[in-house]
Coordinates of C-alpha atoms in Angstrom, one line a residue:
X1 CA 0.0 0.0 0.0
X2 CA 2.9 2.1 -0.1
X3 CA 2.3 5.9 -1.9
X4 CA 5.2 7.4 -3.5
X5 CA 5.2 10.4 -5.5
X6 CA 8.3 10.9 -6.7
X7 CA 8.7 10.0 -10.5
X8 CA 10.8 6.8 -11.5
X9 CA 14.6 7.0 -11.1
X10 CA 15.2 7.3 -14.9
X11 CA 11.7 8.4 -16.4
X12 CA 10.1 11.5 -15.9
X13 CA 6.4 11.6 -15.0
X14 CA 4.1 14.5 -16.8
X15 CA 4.3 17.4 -14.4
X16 CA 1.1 17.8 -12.0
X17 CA -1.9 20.2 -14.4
X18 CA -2.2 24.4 -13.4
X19 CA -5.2 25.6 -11.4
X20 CA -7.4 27.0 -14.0
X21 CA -7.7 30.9 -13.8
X22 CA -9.8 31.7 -10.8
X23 CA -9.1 28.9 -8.6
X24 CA -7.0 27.8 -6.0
X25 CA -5.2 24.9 -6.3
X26 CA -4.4 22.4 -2.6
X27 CA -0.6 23.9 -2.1
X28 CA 2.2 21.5 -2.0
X29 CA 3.5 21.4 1.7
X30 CA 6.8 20.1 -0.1
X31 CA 7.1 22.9 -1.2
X32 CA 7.2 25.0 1.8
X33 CA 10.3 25.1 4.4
X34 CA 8.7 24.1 7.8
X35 CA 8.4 20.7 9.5
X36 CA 6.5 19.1 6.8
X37 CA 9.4 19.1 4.1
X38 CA 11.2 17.6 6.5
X39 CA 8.7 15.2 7.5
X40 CA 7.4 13.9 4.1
X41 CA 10.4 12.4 2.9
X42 CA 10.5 10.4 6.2
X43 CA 6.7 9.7 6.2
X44 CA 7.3 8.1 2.6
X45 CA 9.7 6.1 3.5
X46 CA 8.1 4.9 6.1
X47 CA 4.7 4.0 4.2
X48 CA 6.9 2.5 1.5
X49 CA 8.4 0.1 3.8
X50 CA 5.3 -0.5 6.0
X51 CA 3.5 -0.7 2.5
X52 CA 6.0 -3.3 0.8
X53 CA 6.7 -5.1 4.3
X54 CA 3.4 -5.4 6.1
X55 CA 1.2 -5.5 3.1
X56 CA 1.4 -9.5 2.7
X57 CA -0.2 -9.8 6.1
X58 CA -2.8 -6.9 5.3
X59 CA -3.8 -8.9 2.5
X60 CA -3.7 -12.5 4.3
X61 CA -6.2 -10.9 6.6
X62 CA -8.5 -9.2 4.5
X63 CA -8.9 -12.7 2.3
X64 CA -9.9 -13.9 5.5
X65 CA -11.9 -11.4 6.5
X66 CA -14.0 -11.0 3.4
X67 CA -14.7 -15.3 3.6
X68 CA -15.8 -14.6 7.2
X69 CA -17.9 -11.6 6.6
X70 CA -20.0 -14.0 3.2
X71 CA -19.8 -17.1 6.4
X72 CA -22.9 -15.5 8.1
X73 CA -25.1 -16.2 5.1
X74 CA -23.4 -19.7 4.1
X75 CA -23.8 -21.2 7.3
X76 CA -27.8 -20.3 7.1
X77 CA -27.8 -21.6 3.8
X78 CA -25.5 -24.7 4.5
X79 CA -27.0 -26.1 8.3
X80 CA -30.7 -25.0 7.5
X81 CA -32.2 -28.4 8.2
X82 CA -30.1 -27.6 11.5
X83 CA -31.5 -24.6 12.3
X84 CA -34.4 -24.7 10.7
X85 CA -38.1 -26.8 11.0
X86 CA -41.8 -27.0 9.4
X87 CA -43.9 -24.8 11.7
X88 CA -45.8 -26.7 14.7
X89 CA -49.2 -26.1 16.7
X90 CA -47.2 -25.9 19.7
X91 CA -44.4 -26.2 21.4
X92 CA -43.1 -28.5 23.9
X93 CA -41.8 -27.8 26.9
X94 CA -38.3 -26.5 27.3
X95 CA -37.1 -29.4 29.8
X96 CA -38.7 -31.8 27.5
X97 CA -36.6 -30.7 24.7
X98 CA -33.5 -30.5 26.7
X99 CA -34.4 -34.4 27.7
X100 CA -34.3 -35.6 24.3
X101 CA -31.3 -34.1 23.5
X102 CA -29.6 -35.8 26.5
X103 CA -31.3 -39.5 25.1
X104 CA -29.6 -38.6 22.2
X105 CA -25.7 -37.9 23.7
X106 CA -25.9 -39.5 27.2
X107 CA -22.3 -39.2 27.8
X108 CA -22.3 -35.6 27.3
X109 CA -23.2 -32.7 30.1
X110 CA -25.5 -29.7 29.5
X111 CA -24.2 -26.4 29.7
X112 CA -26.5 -24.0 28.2
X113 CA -29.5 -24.0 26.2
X114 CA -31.0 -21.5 23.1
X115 CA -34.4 -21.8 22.9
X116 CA -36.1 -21.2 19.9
X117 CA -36.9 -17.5 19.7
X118 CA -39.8 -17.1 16.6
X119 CA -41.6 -19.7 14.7
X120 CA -39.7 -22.6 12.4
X121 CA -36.4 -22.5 14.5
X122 CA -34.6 -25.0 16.6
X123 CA -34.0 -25.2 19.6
X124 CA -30.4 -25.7 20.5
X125 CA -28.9 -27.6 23.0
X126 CA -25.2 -27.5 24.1
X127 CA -23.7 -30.1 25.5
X128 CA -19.3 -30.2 27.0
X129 CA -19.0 -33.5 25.6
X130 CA -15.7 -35.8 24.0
X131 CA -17.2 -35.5 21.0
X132 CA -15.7 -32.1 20.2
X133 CA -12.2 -30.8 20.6
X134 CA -11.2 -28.4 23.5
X135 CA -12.4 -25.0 23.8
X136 CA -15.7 -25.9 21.5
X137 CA -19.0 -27.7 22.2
X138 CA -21.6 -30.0 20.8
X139 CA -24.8 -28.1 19.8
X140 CA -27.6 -30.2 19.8
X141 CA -30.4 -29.1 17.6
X142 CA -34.5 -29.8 18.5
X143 CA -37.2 -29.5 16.8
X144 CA -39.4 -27.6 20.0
X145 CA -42.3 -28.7 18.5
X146 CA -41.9 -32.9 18.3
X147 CA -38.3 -33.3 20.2
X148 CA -37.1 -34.7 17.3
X149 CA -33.4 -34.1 16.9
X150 CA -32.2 -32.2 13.9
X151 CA -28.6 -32.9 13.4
X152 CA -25.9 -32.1 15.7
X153 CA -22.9 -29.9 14.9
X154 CA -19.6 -28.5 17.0
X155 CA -20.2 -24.8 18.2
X156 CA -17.7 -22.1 18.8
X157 CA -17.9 -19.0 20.8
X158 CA -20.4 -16.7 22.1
X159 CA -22.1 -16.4 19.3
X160 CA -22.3 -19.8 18.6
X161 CA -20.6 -20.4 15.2
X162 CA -21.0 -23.3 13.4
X163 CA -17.8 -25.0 11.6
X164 CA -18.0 -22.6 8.3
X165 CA -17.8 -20.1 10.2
X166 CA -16.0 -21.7 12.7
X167 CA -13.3 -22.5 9.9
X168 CA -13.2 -18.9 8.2
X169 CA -13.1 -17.1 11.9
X170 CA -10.0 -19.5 12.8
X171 CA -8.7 -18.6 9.3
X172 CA -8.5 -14.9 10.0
X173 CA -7.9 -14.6 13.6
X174 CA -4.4 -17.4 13.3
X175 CA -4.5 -19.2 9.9
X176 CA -5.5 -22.7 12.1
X177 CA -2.1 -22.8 13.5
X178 CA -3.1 -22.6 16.9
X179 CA -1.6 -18.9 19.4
X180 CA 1.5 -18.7 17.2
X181 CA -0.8 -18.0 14.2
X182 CA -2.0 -15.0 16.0
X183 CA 0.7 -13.1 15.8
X184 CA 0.1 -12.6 12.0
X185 CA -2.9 -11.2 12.8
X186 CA -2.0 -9.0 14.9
X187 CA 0.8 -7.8 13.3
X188 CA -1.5 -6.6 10.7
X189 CA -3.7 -4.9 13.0
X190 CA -0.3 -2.8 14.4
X191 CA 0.5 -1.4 11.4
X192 CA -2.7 -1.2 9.4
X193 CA -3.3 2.4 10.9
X194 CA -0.3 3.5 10.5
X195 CA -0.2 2.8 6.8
X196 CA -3.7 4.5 6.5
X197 CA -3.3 7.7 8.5
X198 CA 0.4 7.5 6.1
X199 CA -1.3 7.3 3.5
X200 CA -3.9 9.9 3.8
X201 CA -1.4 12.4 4.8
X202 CA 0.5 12.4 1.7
X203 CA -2.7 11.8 -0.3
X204 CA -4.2 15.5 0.7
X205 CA -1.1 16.9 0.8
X206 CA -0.6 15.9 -3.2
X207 CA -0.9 19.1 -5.3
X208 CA -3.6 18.6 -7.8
X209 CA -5.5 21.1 -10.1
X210 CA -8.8 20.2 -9.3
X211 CA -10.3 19.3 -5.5
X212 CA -12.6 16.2 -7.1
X213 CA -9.7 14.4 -8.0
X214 CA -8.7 13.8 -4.1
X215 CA -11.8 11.8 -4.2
X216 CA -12.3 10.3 -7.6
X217 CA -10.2 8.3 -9.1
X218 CA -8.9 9.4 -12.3
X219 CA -10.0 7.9 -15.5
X220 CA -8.2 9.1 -19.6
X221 CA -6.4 11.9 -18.2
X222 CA -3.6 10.0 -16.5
X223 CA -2.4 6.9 -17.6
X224 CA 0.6 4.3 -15.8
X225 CA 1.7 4.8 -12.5
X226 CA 0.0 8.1 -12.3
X227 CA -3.7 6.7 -12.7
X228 CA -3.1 3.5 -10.5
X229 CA -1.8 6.1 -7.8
X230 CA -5.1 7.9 -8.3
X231 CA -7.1 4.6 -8.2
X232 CA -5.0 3.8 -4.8
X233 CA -5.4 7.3 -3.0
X234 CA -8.7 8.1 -3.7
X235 CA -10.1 4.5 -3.0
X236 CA -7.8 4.6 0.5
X237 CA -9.7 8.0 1.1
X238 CA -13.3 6.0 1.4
X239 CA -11.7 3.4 3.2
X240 CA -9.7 5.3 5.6
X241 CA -12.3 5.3 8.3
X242 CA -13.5 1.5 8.1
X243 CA -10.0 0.4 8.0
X244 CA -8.4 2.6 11.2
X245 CA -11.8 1.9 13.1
X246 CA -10.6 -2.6 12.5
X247 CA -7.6 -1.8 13.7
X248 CA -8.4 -0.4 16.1
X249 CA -11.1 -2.6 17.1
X250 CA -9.1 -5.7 15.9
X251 CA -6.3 -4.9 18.2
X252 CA -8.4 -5.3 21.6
X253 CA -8.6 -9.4 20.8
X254 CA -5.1 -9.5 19.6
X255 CA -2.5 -11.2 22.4
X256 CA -0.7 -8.7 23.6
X257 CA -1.5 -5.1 22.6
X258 CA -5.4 -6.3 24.0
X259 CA -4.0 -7.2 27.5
X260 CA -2.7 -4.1 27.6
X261 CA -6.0 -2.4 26.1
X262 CA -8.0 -4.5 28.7
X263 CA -5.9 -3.3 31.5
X264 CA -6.3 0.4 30.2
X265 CA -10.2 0.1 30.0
X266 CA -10.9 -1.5 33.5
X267 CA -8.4 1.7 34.8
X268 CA -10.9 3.7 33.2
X269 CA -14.1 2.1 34.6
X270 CA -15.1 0.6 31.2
X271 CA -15.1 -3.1 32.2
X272 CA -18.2 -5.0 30.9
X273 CA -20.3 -5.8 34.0
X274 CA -21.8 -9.4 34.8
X275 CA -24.7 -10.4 37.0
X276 CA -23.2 -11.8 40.1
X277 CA -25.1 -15.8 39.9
X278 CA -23.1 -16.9 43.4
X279 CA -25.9 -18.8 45.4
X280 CA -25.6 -18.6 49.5
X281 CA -25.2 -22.1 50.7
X282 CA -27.5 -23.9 52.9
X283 CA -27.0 -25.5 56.0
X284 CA -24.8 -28.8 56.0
X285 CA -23.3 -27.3 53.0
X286 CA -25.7 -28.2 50.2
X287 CA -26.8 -25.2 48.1
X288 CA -30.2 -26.6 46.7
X289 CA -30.0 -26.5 42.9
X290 CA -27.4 -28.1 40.5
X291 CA -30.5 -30.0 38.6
X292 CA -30.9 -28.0 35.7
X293 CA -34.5 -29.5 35.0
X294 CA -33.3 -31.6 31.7
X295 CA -32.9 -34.9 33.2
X296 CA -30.4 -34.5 36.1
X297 CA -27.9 -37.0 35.6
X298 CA -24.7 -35.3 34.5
X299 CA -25.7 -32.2 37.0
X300 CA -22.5 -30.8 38.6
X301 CA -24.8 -31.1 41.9
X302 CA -28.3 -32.3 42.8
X303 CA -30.7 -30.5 44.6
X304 CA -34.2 -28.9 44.4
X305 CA -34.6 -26.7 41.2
X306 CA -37.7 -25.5 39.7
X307 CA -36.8 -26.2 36.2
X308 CA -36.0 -24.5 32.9
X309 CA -39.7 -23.7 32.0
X310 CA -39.8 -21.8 35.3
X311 CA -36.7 -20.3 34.8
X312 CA -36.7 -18.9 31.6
X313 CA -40.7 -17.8 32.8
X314 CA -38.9 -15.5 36.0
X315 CA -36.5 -14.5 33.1
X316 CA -39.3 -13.7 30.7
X317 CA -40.8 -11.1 33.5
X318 CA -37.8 -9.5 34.4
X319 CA -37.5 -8.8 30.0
X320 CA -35.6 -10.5 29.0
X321 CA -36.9 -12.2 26.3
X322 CA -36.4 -12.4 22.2
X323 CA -33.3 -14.4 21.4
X324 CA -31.6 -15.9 24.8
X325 CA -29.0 -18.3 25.8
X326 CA -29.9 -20.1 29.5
X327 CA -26.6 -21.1 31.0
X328 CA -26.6 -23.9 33.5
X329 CA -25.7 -24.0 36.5
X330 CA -22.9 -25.3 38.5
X331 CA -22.2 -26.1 42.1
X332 CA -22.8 -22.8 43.9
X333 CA -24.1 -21.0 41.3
X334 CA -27.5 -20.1 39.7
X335 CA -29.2 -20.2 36.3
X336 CA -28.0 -17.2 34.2
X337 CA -30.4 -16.4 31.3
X338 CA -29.0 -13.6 29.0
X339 CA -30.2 -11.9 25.5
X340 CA -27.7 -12.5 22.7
X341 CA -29.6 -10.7 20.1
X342 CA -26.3 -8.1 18.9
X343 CA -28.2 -6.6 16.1
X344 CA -28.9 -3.2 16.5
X345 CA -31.2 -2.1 18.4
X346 CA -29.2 -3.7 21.1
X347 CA -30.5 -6.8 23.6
X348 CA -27.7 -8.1 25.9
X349 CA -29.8 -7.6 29.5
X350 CA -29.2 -10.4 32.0
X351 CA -30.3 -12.2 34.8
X352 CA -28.9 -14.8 37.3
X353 CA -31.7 -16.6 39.1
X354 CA -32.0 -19.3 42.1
X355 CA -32.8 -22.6 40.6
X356 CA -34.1 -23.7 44.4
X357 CA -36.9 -20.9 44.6
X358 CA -36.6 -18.8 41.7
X359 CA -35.3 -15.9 43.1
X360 CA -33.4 -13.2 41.0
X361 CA -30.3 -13.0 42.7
X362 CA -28.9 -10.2 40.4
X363 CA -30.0 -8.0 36.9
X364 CA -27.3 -6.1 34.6
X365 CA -29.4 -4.2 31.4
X366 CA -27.1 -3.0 28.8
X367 CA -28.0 0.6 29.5
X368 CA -26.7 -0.1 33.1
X369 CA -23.0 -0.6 30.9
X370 CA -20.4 2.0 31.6
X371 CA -20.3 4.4 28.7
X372 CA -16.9 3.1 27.3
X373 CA -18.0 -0.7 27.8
X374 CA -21.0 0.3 25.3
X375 CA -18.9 1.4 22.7
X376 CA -16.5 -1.6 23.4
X377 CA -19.2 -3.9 22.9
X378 CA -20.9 -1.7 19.8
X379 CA -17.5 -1.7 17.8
X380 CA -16.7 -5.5 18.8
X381 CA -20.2 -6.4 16.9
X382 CA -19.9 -4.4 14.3
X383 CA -16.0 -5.4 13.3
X384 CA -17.8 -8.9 13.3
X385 CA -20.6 -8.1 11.0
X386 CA -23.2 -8.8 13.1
X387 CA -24.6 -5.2 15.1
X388 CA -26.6 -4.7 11.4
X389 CA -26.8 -7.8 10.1
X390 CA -26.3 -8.5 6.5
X391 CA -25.5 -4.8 5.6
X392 CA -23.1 -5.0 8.1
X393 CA -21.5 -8.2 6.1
X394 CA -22.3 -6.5 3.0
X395 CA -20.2 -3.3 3.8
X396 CA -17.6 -5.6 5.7
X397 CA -16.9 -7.7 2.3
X398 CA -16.6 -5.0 0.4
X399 CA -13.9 -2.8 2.6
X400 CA -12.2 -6.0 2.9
X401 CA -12.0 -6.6 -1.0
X402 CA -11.5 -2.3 -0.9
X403 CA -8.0 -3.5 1.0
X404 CA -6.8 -5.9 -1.3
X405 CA -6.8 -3.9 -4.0
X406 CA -5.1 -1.0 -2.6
X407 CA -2.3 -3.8 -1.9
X408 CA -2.3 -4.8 -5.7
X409 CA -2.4 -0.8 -6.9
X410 CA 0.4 -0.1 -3.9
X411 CA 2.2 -3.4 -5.3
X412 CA 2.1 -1.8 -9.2
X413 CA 3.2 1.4 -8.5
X414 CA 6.2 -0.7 -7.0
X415 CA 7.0 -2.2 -9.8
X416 CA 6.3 1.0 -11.9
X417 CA 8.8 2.8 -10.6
X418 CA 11.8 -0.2 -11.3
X419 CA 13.9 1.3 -13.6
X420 CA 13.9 -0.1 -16.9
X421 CA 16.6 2.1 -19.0
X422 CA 19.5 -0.1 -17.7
X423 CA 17.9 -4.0 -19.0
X424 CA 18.3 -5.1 -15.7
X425 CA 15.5 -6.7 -13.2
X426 CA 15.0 -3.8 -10.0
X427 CA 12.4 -2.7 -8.2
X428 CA 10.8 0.5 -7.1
X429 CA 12.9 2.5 -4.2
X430 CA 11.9 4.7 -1.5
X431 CA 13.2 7.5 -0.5
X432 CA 17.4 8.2 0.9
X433 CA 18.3 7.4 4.1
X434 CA 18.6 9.8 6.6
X435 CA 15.7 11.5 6.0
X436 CA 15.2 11.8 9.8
X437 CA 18.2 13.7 10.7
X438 CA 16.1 16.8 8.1
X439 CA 13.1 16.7 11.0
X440 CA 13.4 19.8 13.6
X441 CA 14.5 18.4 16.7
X442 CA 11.0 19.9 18.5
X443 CA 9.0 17.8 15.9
X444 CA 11.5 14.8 16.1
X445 CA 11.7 14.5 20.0
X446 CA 8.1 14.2 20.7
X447 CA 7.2 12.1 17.3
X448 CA 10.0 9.8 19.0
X449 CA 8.6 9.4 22.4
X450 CA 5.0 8.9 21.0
X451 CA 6.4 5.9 19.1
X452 CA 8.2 4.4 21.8
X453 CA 5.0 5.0 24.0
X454 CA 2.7 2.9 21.2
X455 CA 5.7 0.7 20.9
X456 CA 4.9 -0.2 24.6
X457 CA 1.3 -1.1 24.7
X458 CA 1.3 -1.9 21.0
X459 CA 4.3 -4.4 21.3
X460 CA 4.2 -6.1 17.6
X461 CA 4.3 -2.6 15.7
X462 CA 7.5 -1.6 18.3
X463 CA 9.3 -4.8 17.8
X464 CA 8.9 -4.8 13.8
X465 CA 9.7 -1.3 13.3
X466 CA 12.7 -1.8 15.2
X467 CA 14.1 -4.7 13.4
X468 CA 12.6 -2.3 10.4
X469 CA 15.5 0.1 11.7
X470 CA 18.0 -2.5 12.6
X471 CA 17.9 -4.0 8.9
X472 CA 17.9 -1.2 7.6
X473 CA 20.9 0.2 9.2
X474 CA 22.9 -2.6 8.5
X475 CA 21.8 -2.8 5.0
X476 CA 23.3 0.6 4.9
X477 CA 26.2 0.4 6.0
X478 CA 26.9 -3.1 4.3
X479 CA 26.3 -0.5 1.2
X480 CA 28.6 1.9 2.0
X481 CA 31.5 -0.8 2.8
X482 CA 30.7 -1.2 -1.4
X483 CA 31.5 1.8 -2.0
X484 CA 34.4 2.2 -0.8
X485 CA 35.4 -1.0 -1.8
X486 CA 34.5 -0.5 -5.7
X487 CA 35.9 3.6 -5.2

């Protein structure tokens, strides 16, 4: 993705049109003496380098990103006798449907249950069972209005993802090889800002002779490198804003940067709440619940319990209702019953309740969240594609192709720029060294200690950039040993 105006090293490029009489042109900052000449040639070499370096794992991730944001619709299409059945008189009751499903995997124990939240959809049934590798669970699907069972499938996640999405969301968050993958992705996340807010920087600053052309691209007027650089920077101009806001968002599930964003956001009062489910024990020790109404026989611990139905009943009067997961209890604990309905308008309210008596033991509603807990959980949904639901996808897939071909059009201005006089096979290069040593010292102090600050929490983007520096300094000087050799 790396922008580079300067023409090739032994062609000339047609030079940039004349304002028309009347008008005023953008002025080129280059132009100027001041901190920007001395920062553009630095800022170009950066987002050539960043561009040429980082842009393979830009592109790795928004492949991925585009097959996860289509998964939504494919895994409706693909596991709709799953998730979907012929419309019944009536339903039968919840603990009834939770039975069958345990007839069906005995050696499996019930965690939580979705029931089916409008007309023609399954109930579904999650069991921890051996079935399924670590860190997923079996979904057990129910038709709610016979009991008979649909099909069963591995689940992943919250939001309950089925193995096509599964697949694609393991694809783009570590390429399926396990934590080391994640560095990859995260990588990209690190730099993906920097490259835009680069690259929008020397895109306005440009000097151009009409003001539409920073945001169309242009079409006969300009032909080679020149049109594919106006393809690149007017394109990056929409996508500036969806890009820096998945970075941004991207890097609080990434495995370092986000510990640090955690820690940052709990400083600042933003943790998301939960409802507090903690039961107070009875005499002789027994805390009277652990059957969770389905059967009973793989319950953490037995005791009195008034069953789902009555459970997701209390739950129903306290509102929460539509589209809810009921998770089971465990020794010491209550039944928690919480929306997971993340389209917009939101419905994440929850409740914990007493499986004994039925007694609420504790509420959190969304609108009880802490203001930057909200807009964690906003931007979380929406980087998945689900707070709007298939425009959300729709708009997702299309930034995400948006970004590979700003790689490809960053890529061929690359290659453009090769030299071609001399016969031989070279690539495009970026600007001198030692462009830094042009930067004020009152601009070049602070821009270095906000670096080494975002190097800190940020860890991936510090690291790279300074094996970027390290390379690059040997690299020179190995150069200048050839020089004087060959002088």
């Amino acid at each position: 993705m790396a922008i580079d105006d300067r023409p090739k090293p032994e062609q000339s490029e047609p030079s940039e049109p004349t304002a028309p009489a009347g008008t005023t042109p953008a002025t080129d900052p280059a132009a100027k003496p001041g901190a920007w000449s001395a920062l553009r040639p630095l800022l170009l070499r950066l987002h050539f380098y960043a561009g040429v370096l980082i842009a393979p794992f830009l592109f790795v991730a928004a492949a991925s990103g585009l097959l996860y944001a289509l998964s939504f619709q494919a895994e409706k299409i693909v596991y709709s006798h799953e998730l979907e059945v012929p419309v019944g008189d009536s339903a039968l009751p919840l603990t009834r449907q939770v039975e069958a499903a345990e007839e069906a995997h005995p050696e499996g124990t019930v965690t939580a249950v979705w029931p089916s939240y409008e007309d023609g959809m399954t109930t579904r049934v999650l069991f921890d069972s051996p079935q399924v590798e670590e860190g997923k669970t079996l979904a057990v699907f129910v038709d709610p209005y016979n009991g008979e069972i649909r099909g069963e499938l591995p689940s992943y996640g919250g939001s309950g993802a089925l193995p096509v999405r599964a697949w694609t969301s393991e694809l783009h968050r570590h390429l399926h090889l396990g934590e080391p993958g994640r560095h990859y992705s995260e990588l990209a996340a690190s730099w993906l800002w920097v490259v835009v807010l680069g690259g929008l920087l020397l895109w306005f600053a440009r000097r151009r002779a009409r003001r539409r052309e920073l945001l169309k691209p242009a079409r006969g007027q300009k032909k080679g490198r020149a049109r594919t650089l106006s393809w690149h920077g007017s394109i990056g101009l929409w996508a500036a804003l969806g890009l820096l806001f998945l970075s941004a968002t991207g890097l609080t599930w990434s495995k370092y940067a986000g510990v640090s964003i955690g820690e940052l956001q709990d400083r600042l009062g933003g943790a998301t709440p939960a409802v507090d489910a903690a039961t107070t024990p009875a005499a002789g020790g027994d805390s009277g619940h652990g059957d969770h109404g389905g059967g009973g026989d793989h319950a953490a611990h037995k005791g009195a319990d008034v069953g789902l139905d009555r459970i997701l009943e209390i739950a129903r009067g306290e509102g929460i209702d539509g589209r809810t997961t009921v998770t089971v209890p465990t020794e010491g604990q209550g039944y928690v019953v919480k929306q997971n309905d993340t389209t917009w308008p939101y419905h994440l309210d929850s409740v914990a309740i007493d499986p004994a008596d039925g007694k609420v033991l504790d509420k959190v509603s969304f609108s009880d969240y802490p203001l930057l807990a909200k807009l964690t959980s906003l931007g979380i949904n929406l980087h998945m594609g689900v707070l709007f639901g298939l425009a959300n996808q729709l708009l997702l897939a299309a930034l995400m192709l948006g970004t590979m071909l700003l790689i490809f059009w960053g890529y061929r201005m690359w290659w453009l720029r090769r030299p071609t006089k001399s016969g031989a096979l070279g690539m495009g290069r970026p600007m001198p060294r030692g462009t830094w040593r042009k930067v004020p010292l009152p601009v070049l102090l602070p821009l270095l200690a906000v670096t080494a600050v975002i190097g800190w929490y940020v860890p991936l983007f510090g690291l790279s950039l300074l094996a970027f520096l390290v390379v690059d300094a040997v690299a020179g000087a190995v150069g200048r040993a050839r020089s004087r050799t060959a002088a």
